[in-house]
Short mmCIF file of C-alpha atoms in Angstrom, two decimals:
data_model
loop_
_atom_site.label_atom_id
_atom_site.label_comp_id
_atom_site.label_asym_id
_atom_site.label_seq_id
_atom_site.Cartn_x
_atom_site.Cartn_y
_atom_site.Cartn_z
CA MET A 1 -20.83 7.83 -15.38
CA SER A 2 -17.20 7.74 -16.40
CA THR A 3 -15.02 8.89 -13.54
CA PRO A 4 -11.43 8.83 -14.02
CA PHE A 5 -9.36 7.48 -11.14
CA PHE A 6 -5.90 6.59 -10.18
CA ALA A 7 -4.21 4.31 -7.62
CA LEU A 8 -0.98 4.67 -5.85
CA THR A 9 0.94 1.76 -5.43
CA THR A 10 4.38 0.63 -3.57
CA ARG A 11 7.17 0.66 -5.99
CA GLY A 12 7.59 -2.45 -7.82
CA LEU A 13 3.43 -3.55 -7.32
CA GLU A 14 2.02 -1.61 -10.03
CA PRO A 15 1.54 -4.79 -12.30
CA VAL A 16 -0.26 -6.42 -8.94
CA VAL A 17 -2.21 -3.29 -8.48
CA ALA A 18 -3.41 -3.32 -12.19
CA ALA A 19 -4.31 -6.96 -12.21
CA GLU A 20 -6.77 -6.05 -9.02
CA LEU A 21 -8.20 -3.40 -10.79
CA ALA A 22 -8.75 -5.39 -14.03
CA ALA A 23 -10.96 -7.95 -12.41
CA MET A 24 -13.44 -5.40 -11.07
CA ASP A 25 -16.62 -4.66 -12.55
CA GLY A 26 -16.56 -1.32 -14.29
CA VAL A 27 -13.04 -0.22 -14.45
CA SER A 28 -10.98 0.09 -17.46
CA LEU A 29 -7.18 0.28 -17.16
CA HIS A 30 -5.45 2.92 -18.76
CA GLU A 31 -1.79 3.64 -18.06
CA GLN A 32 0.62 2.19 -15.46
CA ALA A 33 2.89 4.67 -14.05
CA TYR A 34 5.75 5.11 -11.58
CA ARG A 35 3.82 4.07 -8.32
CA ARG A 36 0.56 4.67 -10.05
CA VAL A 37 -2.32 3.05 -12.07
CA HIS A 38 -4.61 5.30 -13.88
CA ALA A 39 -7.95 3.66 -15.06
CA VAL A 40 -11.58 4.81 -15.38
CA MET A 41 -14.86 3.48 -13.39
CA ASP A 42 -17.90 2.97 -15.38
CA GLY A 43 -19.72 1.50 -12.36
CA ASP A 44 -19.97 1.74 -8.39
CA LEU A 45 -17.36 3.76 -7.07
CA ARG A 46 -17.74 2.25 -3.71
CA LEU A 47 -16.04 -0.79 -5.15
CA LEU A 48 -12.95 1.20 -5.35
CA ALA A 49 -12.88 1.55 -1.30
CA VAL A 50 -12.30 -2.01 -0.78
CA ILE A 51 -9.27 -2.55 -2.98
CA ARG A 52 -6.70 -4.47 -1.01
CA THR A 53 -3.11 -4.12 -3.09
CA ALA A 54 -2.98 -0.07 -3.60
CA ASP A 55 -1.76 2.31 -1.08
CA ASP A 56 -4.43 4.83 -1.89
CA VAL A 57 -7.00 5.76 -4.68
CA PHE A 58 -7.74 9.24 -5.81
CA LEU A 59 -10.49 10.74 -8.11
CA GLU A 60 -8.30 12.74 -11.11
CA VAL A 61 -9.42 16.19 -10.83
CA ALA A 62 -6.68 17.77 -13.24
CA ALA A 63 -3.33 17.60 -15.23
CA TRP A 64 -1.39 20.63 -15.31
CA GLU A 65 1.88 20.86 -17.69
CA GLN A 66 4.61 22.86 -18.22
CA ILE A 67 5.70 22.89 -14.23
CA ARG A 68 9.14 24.75 -13.69
CA HIS A 69 11.52 23.98 -11.01
CA THR A 70 12.11 28.09 -9.86
CA ARG A 71 10.05 30.00 -7.26
CA ASP A 72 8.26 31.95 -9.55
CA MET A 73 6.04 28.72 -9.99
CA LEU A 74 4.64 29.00 -7.00
CA PRO A 75 2.03 31.93 -7.88
CA GLU A 76 1.30 29.77 -10.63
CA PHE A 77 0.00 26.79 -8.66
CA THR A 78 -1.96 29.32 -6.79
CA ASP A 79 -3.96 30.76 -10.13
CA LEU A 80 -3.98 27.04 -11.31
CA SER A 81 -5.36 25.88 -7.81
CA ALA A 82 -8.08 28.39 -8.19
CA ALA A 83 -8.92 27.30 -11.44
CA LEU A 84 -9.80 23.46 -10.04
CA GLU A 85 -13.31 22.56 -10.49
CA LEU A 86 -13.36 20.11 -7.16
CA GLN A 87 -17.08 20.23 -6.56
CA ALA A 88 -17.66 17.76 -9.32
CA ALA A 89 -15.35 15.47 -7.56
CA MET A 90 -17.32 16.15 -4.57
CA ASP A 91 -20.30 15.09 -5.97
CA HIS A 92 -18.87 11.85 -6.87
CA LEU A 93 -17.46 11.36 -3.66
CA GLN A 94 -21.00 11.53 -2.21
CA THR A 95 -21.85 8.66 -3.70
CA VAL A 96 -19.22 6.55 -1.63
CA ARG A 97 -18.89 8.72 1.82
CA PRO A 98 -20.87 11.71 3.48
CA LEU A 99 -19.40 15.09 2.96
CA PRO A 100 -20.54 17.78 4.66
CA GLN A 101 -21.17 21.41 3.29
CA PRO A 102 -18.79 23.64 3.12
CA VAL A 103 -15.97 21.10 3.70
CA SER A 104 -12.88 21.01 5.74
CA PHE A 105 -9.96 20.12 3.13
CA SER A 106 -6.01 19.18 3.21
CA VAL A 107 -3.15 19.59 0.45
CA THR A 108 -0.97 17.41 0.38
CA ALA A 109 2.40 17.14 -2.38
CA ASN A 110 4.99 15.39 -3.44
CA PHE A 111 7.43 15.68 -6.41
CA VAL A 112 10.08 14.33 -8.46
CA GLY A 113 13.16 16.01 -9.30
CA LYS A 114 15.13 19.18 -7.59
CA ARG A 115 12.96 22.23 -7.04
CA ASN A 116 13.85 26.05 -5.62
CA TYR A 117 10.67 25.28 -3.61
CA ASN A 118 9.76 22.69 -1.00
CA TYR A 119 6.51 20.72 0.13
CA HIS A 120 5.32 23.23 2.22
CA GLU A 121 5.39 25.94 -0.24
CA ILE A 122 3.67 23.89 -2.51
CA LYS A 123 0.74 23.08 -0.05
CA ALA A 124 0.68 26.90 0.83
CA ALA A 125 0.09 28.07 -3.03
CA VAL A 126 -2.30 25.23 -3.80
CA SER A 127 -4.46 26.04 -0.11
CA THR A 128 -4.59 29.75 -1.34
CA GLY A 129 -5.92 29.08 -4.54
CA VAL A 130 -8.71 26.50 -3.27
CA LEU A 131 -9.61 28.86 -0.64
CA GLN A 132 -9.90 31.45 -3.58
CA ARG A 133 -12.31 29.11 -5.56
CA TYR A 134 -14.18 28.30 -2.42
CA PRO A 135 -13.98 30.90 0.53
CA GLU A 136 -16.39 29.02 2.48
CA TRP A 137 -14.45 25.87 2.92
CA THR A 138 -11.77 25.28 5.88
CA TYR A 139 -8.44 24.67 5.22
CA ALA A 140 -6.63 22.20 7.60
CA ASP A 141 -2.77 21.99 7.27
CA ASP A 142 -3.01 18.01 9.09
CA ASP A 143 -4.54 15.66 7.01
CA GLN A 144 -6.42 14.14 9.78
CA ASP A 145 -8.42 17.19 10.59
CA ALA A 146 -9.90 17.57 7.15
CA ARG A 147 -12.53 15.67 5.32
CA LEU A 148 -11.05 16.18 2.06
CA ASN A 149 -7.47 15.42 0.51
CA VAL A 150 -6.49 17.39 -2.32
CA ARG A 151 -3.32 15.62 -3.83
CA VAL A 152 -0.56 17.12 -5.86
CA PHE A 153 1.83 14.64 -7.88
CA ILE A 154 4.79 16.83 -9.45
CA GLU A 155 7.09 14.64 -11.99
CA HIS A 156 9.60 16.99 -13.67
CA GLU A 157 7.38 19.59 -15.78
CA HIS A 158 3.78 17.59 -15.28
CA ALA A 159 1.60 17.44 -12.19
CA LEU A 160 -1.38 15.33 -11.44
CA VAL A 161 -4.31 16.57 -9.20
CA GLY A 162 -6.51 14.50 -7.16
CA VAL A 163 -9.01 13.73 -4.28
CA ARG A 164 -8.38 11.06 -2.12
CA LEU A 165 -11.84 8.86 -2.56
CA THR A 166 -11.80 7.69 1.08
CA GLU A 167 -11.70 9.58 3.84
CA THR A 168 -8.31 8.07 5.50
CA PRO A 169 -5.63 6.27 3.12
CA LEU A 170 -6.41 2.93 2.07
CA HIS A 171 -3.23 1.44 3.33
CA ARG A 172 -4.23 2.47 6.92
CA ARG A 173 -6.09 -0.49 7.99
CA SER A 174 -8.14 0.07 11.21
CA TYR A 175 -7.39 -3.48 12.67
CA LYS A 176 -3.72 -2.75 12.62
CA GLN A 177 -3.66 -1.15 16.33
CA GLN A 178 -0.27 -2.82 17.02
CA SER A 179 2.77 -3.02 15.04
CA LEU A 180 6.31 -4.65 15.59
CA GLU A 181 9.39 -3.07 13.66
CA GLY A 182 9.64 -4.32 10.09
CA SER A 183 5.65 -5.03 10.21
CA LEU A 184 4.56 -4.95 6.68
CA LYS A 185 2.18 -2.39 5.12
CA PRO A 186 -1.20 -4.26 4.64
CA PRO A 187 -1.31 -3.64 0.65
CA VAL A 188 2.27 -5.56 0.45
CA ALA A 189 1.06 -8.47 2.35
CA ALA A 190 -2.57 -8.56 -0.05
CA ALA A 191 -0.30 -8.16 -3.41
CA MET A 192 1.65 -11.03 -1.74
CA ILE A 193 -1.46 -13.27 -1.49
CA GLN A 194 -2.91 -12.36 -4.70
CA LEU A 195 0.43 -13.29 -6.45
CA ALA A 196 -0.62 -17.02 -4.48
CA GLY A 197 -3.26 -17.30 -6.41
CA LEU A 198 -5.10 -19.15 -3.94
CA ARG A 199 -9.24 -19.49 -3.76
CA ALA A 200 -11.38 -18.84 -0.87
CA GLY A 201 -11.19 -22.00 1.64
CA GLN A 202 -7.66 -22.67 1.03
CA THR A 203 -4.78 -22.93 3.83
CA LEU A 204 -2.28 -20.06 3.69
CA LEU A 205 0.58 -20.61 6.06
CA ASP A 206 3.07 -17.83 7.55
CA PRO A 207 5.68 -18.97 9.89
CA PHE A 208 7.19 -15.74 10.43
CA CYS A 209 3.72 -13.78 11.17
CA GLY A 210 4.89 -11.19 13.46
CA SER A 211 2.19 -8.75 13.87
CA GLY A 212 0.11 -10.68 11.93
CA THR A 213 -1.05 -8.72 8.89
CA ILE A 214 -0.31 -11.31 6.04
CA LEU A 215 -2.79 -13.59 8.09
CA ILE A 216 -5.15 -10.92 8.82
CA GLU A 217 -5.46 -10.12 5.15
CA ALA A 218 -5.38 -13.66 4.38
CA ALA A 219 -8.35 -14.08 6.41
CA GLN A 220 -9.90 -10.82 4.76
CA GLN A 221 -9.73 -12.76 1.64
CA GLY A 222 -11.82 -15.93 2.74
CA LEU A 223 -8.40 -18.30 3.44
CA ILE A 224 -7.76 -20.12 6.11
CA ALA A 225 -4.90 -18.42 7.72
CA ILE A 226 -2.43 -20.53 10.19
CA GLY A 227 0.74 -18.55 11.39
CA GLY A 228 3.12 -18.72 14.09
CA ASP A 229 6.33 -17.07 15.63
CA VAL A 230 8.99 -17.60 17.68
CA ASN A 231 8.39 -14.58 19.57
CA ARG A 232 5.36 -14.57 22.10
CA GLN A 233 4.73 -10.81 22.19
CA ALA A 234 4.06 -11.19 18.19
CA LEU A 235 1.63 -13.72 18.73
CA GLN A 236 -0.31 -11.47 21.23
CA ILE A 237 -0.01 -8.65 19.03
CA SER A 238 -1.31 -10.74 16.20
CA GLN A 239 -4.20 -11.88 18.03
CA GLU A 240 -5.08 -8.33 19.15
CA ASN A 241 -4.94 -7.30 15.68
CA ALA A 242 -7.21 -10.25 14.45
CA VAL A 243 -9.79 -9.28 17.27
CA HIS A 244 -9.84 -6.11 15.61
CA ALA A 245 -10.33 -7.11 12.42
CA GLN A 246 -12.82 -9.95 13.14
CA LYS A 247 -10.62 -12.33 12.16
CA GLN A 248 -10.12 -15.88 13.44
CA LEU A 249 -6.57 -16.92 13.29
CA LEU A 250 -4.52 -20.30 14.00
CA LEU A 251 -1.51 -19.22 15.95
CA ALA A 252 1.26 -21.05 17.71
CA GLN A 253 4.29 -20.36 19.25
CA TRP A 254 7.46 -22.61 17.23
CA GLN A 255 10.70 -22.07 15.73
CA ALA A 256 10.32 -21.96 11.60
CA GLN A 257 12.90 -24.30 11.25
CA HIS A 258 11.03 -26.85 12.93
CA LEU A 259 7.34 -26.44 12.05
CA PRO A 260 4.63 -28.92 13.89
CA LEU A 261 2.61 -29.14 10.65
CA ALA A 262 1.99 -32.35 8.79
CA ASP A 263 3.42 -32.70 5.19
CA GLN A 264 1.38 -31.07 2.33
CA SER A 265 -0.73 -29.13 4.91
CA ALA A 266 -0.86 -25.61 3.69
CA ALA A 267 -2.01 -24.68 -0.15
CA ALA A 268 0.81 -21.77 0.19
CA VAL A 269 3.37 -20.05 2.18
CA VAL A 270 3.39 -16.30 2.40
CA SER A 271 5.89 -14.73 4.50
CA ASN A 272 7.97 -11.90 5.19
CA LEU A 273 11.32 -13.35 6.24
CA PRO A 274 13.43 -11.55 9.17
CA TRP A 275 15.41 -8.72 7.11
CA GLY A 276 16.46 -5.48 7.44
CA LYS A 277 18.77 -3.37 9.72
CA GLN A 278 17.43 -4.79 12.63
CA VAL A 279 18.80 -8.38 11.55
CA LYS A 280 22.54 -9.32 12.05
CA VAL A 281 23.28 -11.52 8.86
CA ASP A 282 25.34 -14.36 10.56
CA ASP A 283 25.67 -18.42 10.50
CA SER A 284 22.76 -18.78 12.61
CA LEU A 285 20.64 -16.61 9.86
CA ARG A 286 22.07 -18.48 7.20
CA THR A 287 20.83 -21.91 8.74
CA LEU A 288 17.57 -20.32 9.75
CA TYR A 289 16.78 -19.22 6.30
CA HIS A 290 18.10 -22.76 4.92
CA CYS A 291 16.15 -24.88 7.85
CA ALA A 292 12.99 -23.04 7.28
CA TYR A 293 12.96 -23.05 3.50
CA GLU A 294 13.33 -26.72 3.49
CA GLU A 295 10.06 -26.73 6.31
CA MET A 296 7.97 -24.58 3.86
CA GLN A 297 9.05 -27.06 1.03
CA ARG A 298 7.76 -29.68 3.02
CA VAL A 299 4.20 -28.23 4.38
CA VAL A 300 3.05 -26.96 1.13
CA VAL A 301 0.98 -29.39 -0.77
CA SER A 302 2.46 -30.70 -4.25
CA GLY A 303 1.92 -27.52 -6.83
CA GLY A 304 1.78 -25.20 -3.84
CA VAL A 305 3.40 -21.63 -3.98
CA LEU A 306 5.88 -20.29 -1.43
CA VAL A 307 5.78 -16.42 -1.58
CA LEU A 308 8.67 -14.53 0.39
CA LEU A 309 9.67 -11.55 0.90
CA THR A 310 13.64 -10.52 1.94
CA THR A 311 16.62 -8.50 0.90
CA LEU A 312 18.74 -11.23 1.26
CA PRO A 313 18.14 -13.98 -1.41
CA GLU A 314 20.95 -15.26 -1.16
CA LEU A 315 20.19 -17.09 1.50
CA ILE A 316 17.58 -18.95 0.07
CA PRO A 317 18.74 -22.73 -1.36
CA ALA A 318 16.94 -22.27 -4.28
CA ALA A 319 15.95 -20.27 -7.19
CA PRO A 320 12.65 -18.64 -7.54
CA GLU A 321 10.62 -19.05 -10.75
CA GLN A 322 10.18 -15.41 -10.42
CA SER A 323 11.09 -12.43 -8.52
CA PHE A 324 11.23 -8.89 -8.56
CA GLU A 325 12.19 -5.78 -5.96
CA ILE A 326 9.98 -3.33 -4.39
CA SER A 327 10.23 -0.08 -2.41
CA VAL A 328 9.48 -0.42 1.47
CA TYR A 329 10.94 0.66 4.61
CA GLY A 330 13.52 2.68 2.36
CA GLN A 331 14.90 -0.47 1.15
CA ASN A 332 14.66 -3.02 -1.91
CA PRO A 333 13.73 -6.21 -0.85
CA GLN A 334 12.74 -8.52 -3.36
CA VAL A 335 9.42 -10.47 -3.88
CA MET A 336 10.14 -13.93 -4.68
CA ILE A 337 7.61 -16.97 -5.98
CA PHE A 338 8.97 -20.47 -5.75
CA ARG A 339 7.17 -23.27 -6.60
CA PRO A 340 8.74 -26.64 -5.00
#
């Protein structure tokens, strides 16, 4: 049975998500769009529930055209929603997770382009239409109180409607019980690891491990995860998150400009460098970047790779082999790939 679906991505990571999907049995890619990858699954839908690099996955339900920006569109949202065939999507979802009948559902919406109506009004219009079609269902305004999520994506005159494959968003990893300011989203961490191109059993180093997201994602991909941080609290949080993930990390407190590691001891370095609004750009940060980069070069094997994330590429004393911009925390850092 062919099931159309789309994966939501962090902006800039669409090709990485597409590559992960293309490697899966039964998946045929159709299109890459802004923050989305469209595909069809001819196999077990449960495979899509373990995608690491996507923020979320939705079964495609409908595409609406001629979406106007004026308020007279709101009653049409209700009419269009009343025509949605959601029971077929429910039948697909039952192969992934149990769903009670009747079901509680939520509506989420987002749009590109100016509108004379807002997010809450779209939700109200769509939920009213769904209840007209399925009066036995229960609407929950909070997504966390619902078993089924109906999502509407509006881009100018087009709208895409989907239902979430899993009960909670894929980016919301259960292991991440604690976090630090500037902590990386797990799908971004997983994507950076994918870009390193490692095989299970190889060693990955994160010298700025923070709350441990990169290391835990690496361990879940079968890699040996070694990391450290100057902040002892960060190491405690990393360890606690690793316990929730049931993964073993090799952690140490250190200064990244003086790593207590042997030459060529890691197959790759993947790290979220210090950046963001909480980081002051001064001579000490420039020195940290320069010395830490030299240390990363020293500890990576010949032919190894560095995958680094920062908004301050000018502080790294080398030009990357490849770089591209993503969107996180309302900022636009660069993912940079170096092969020393």
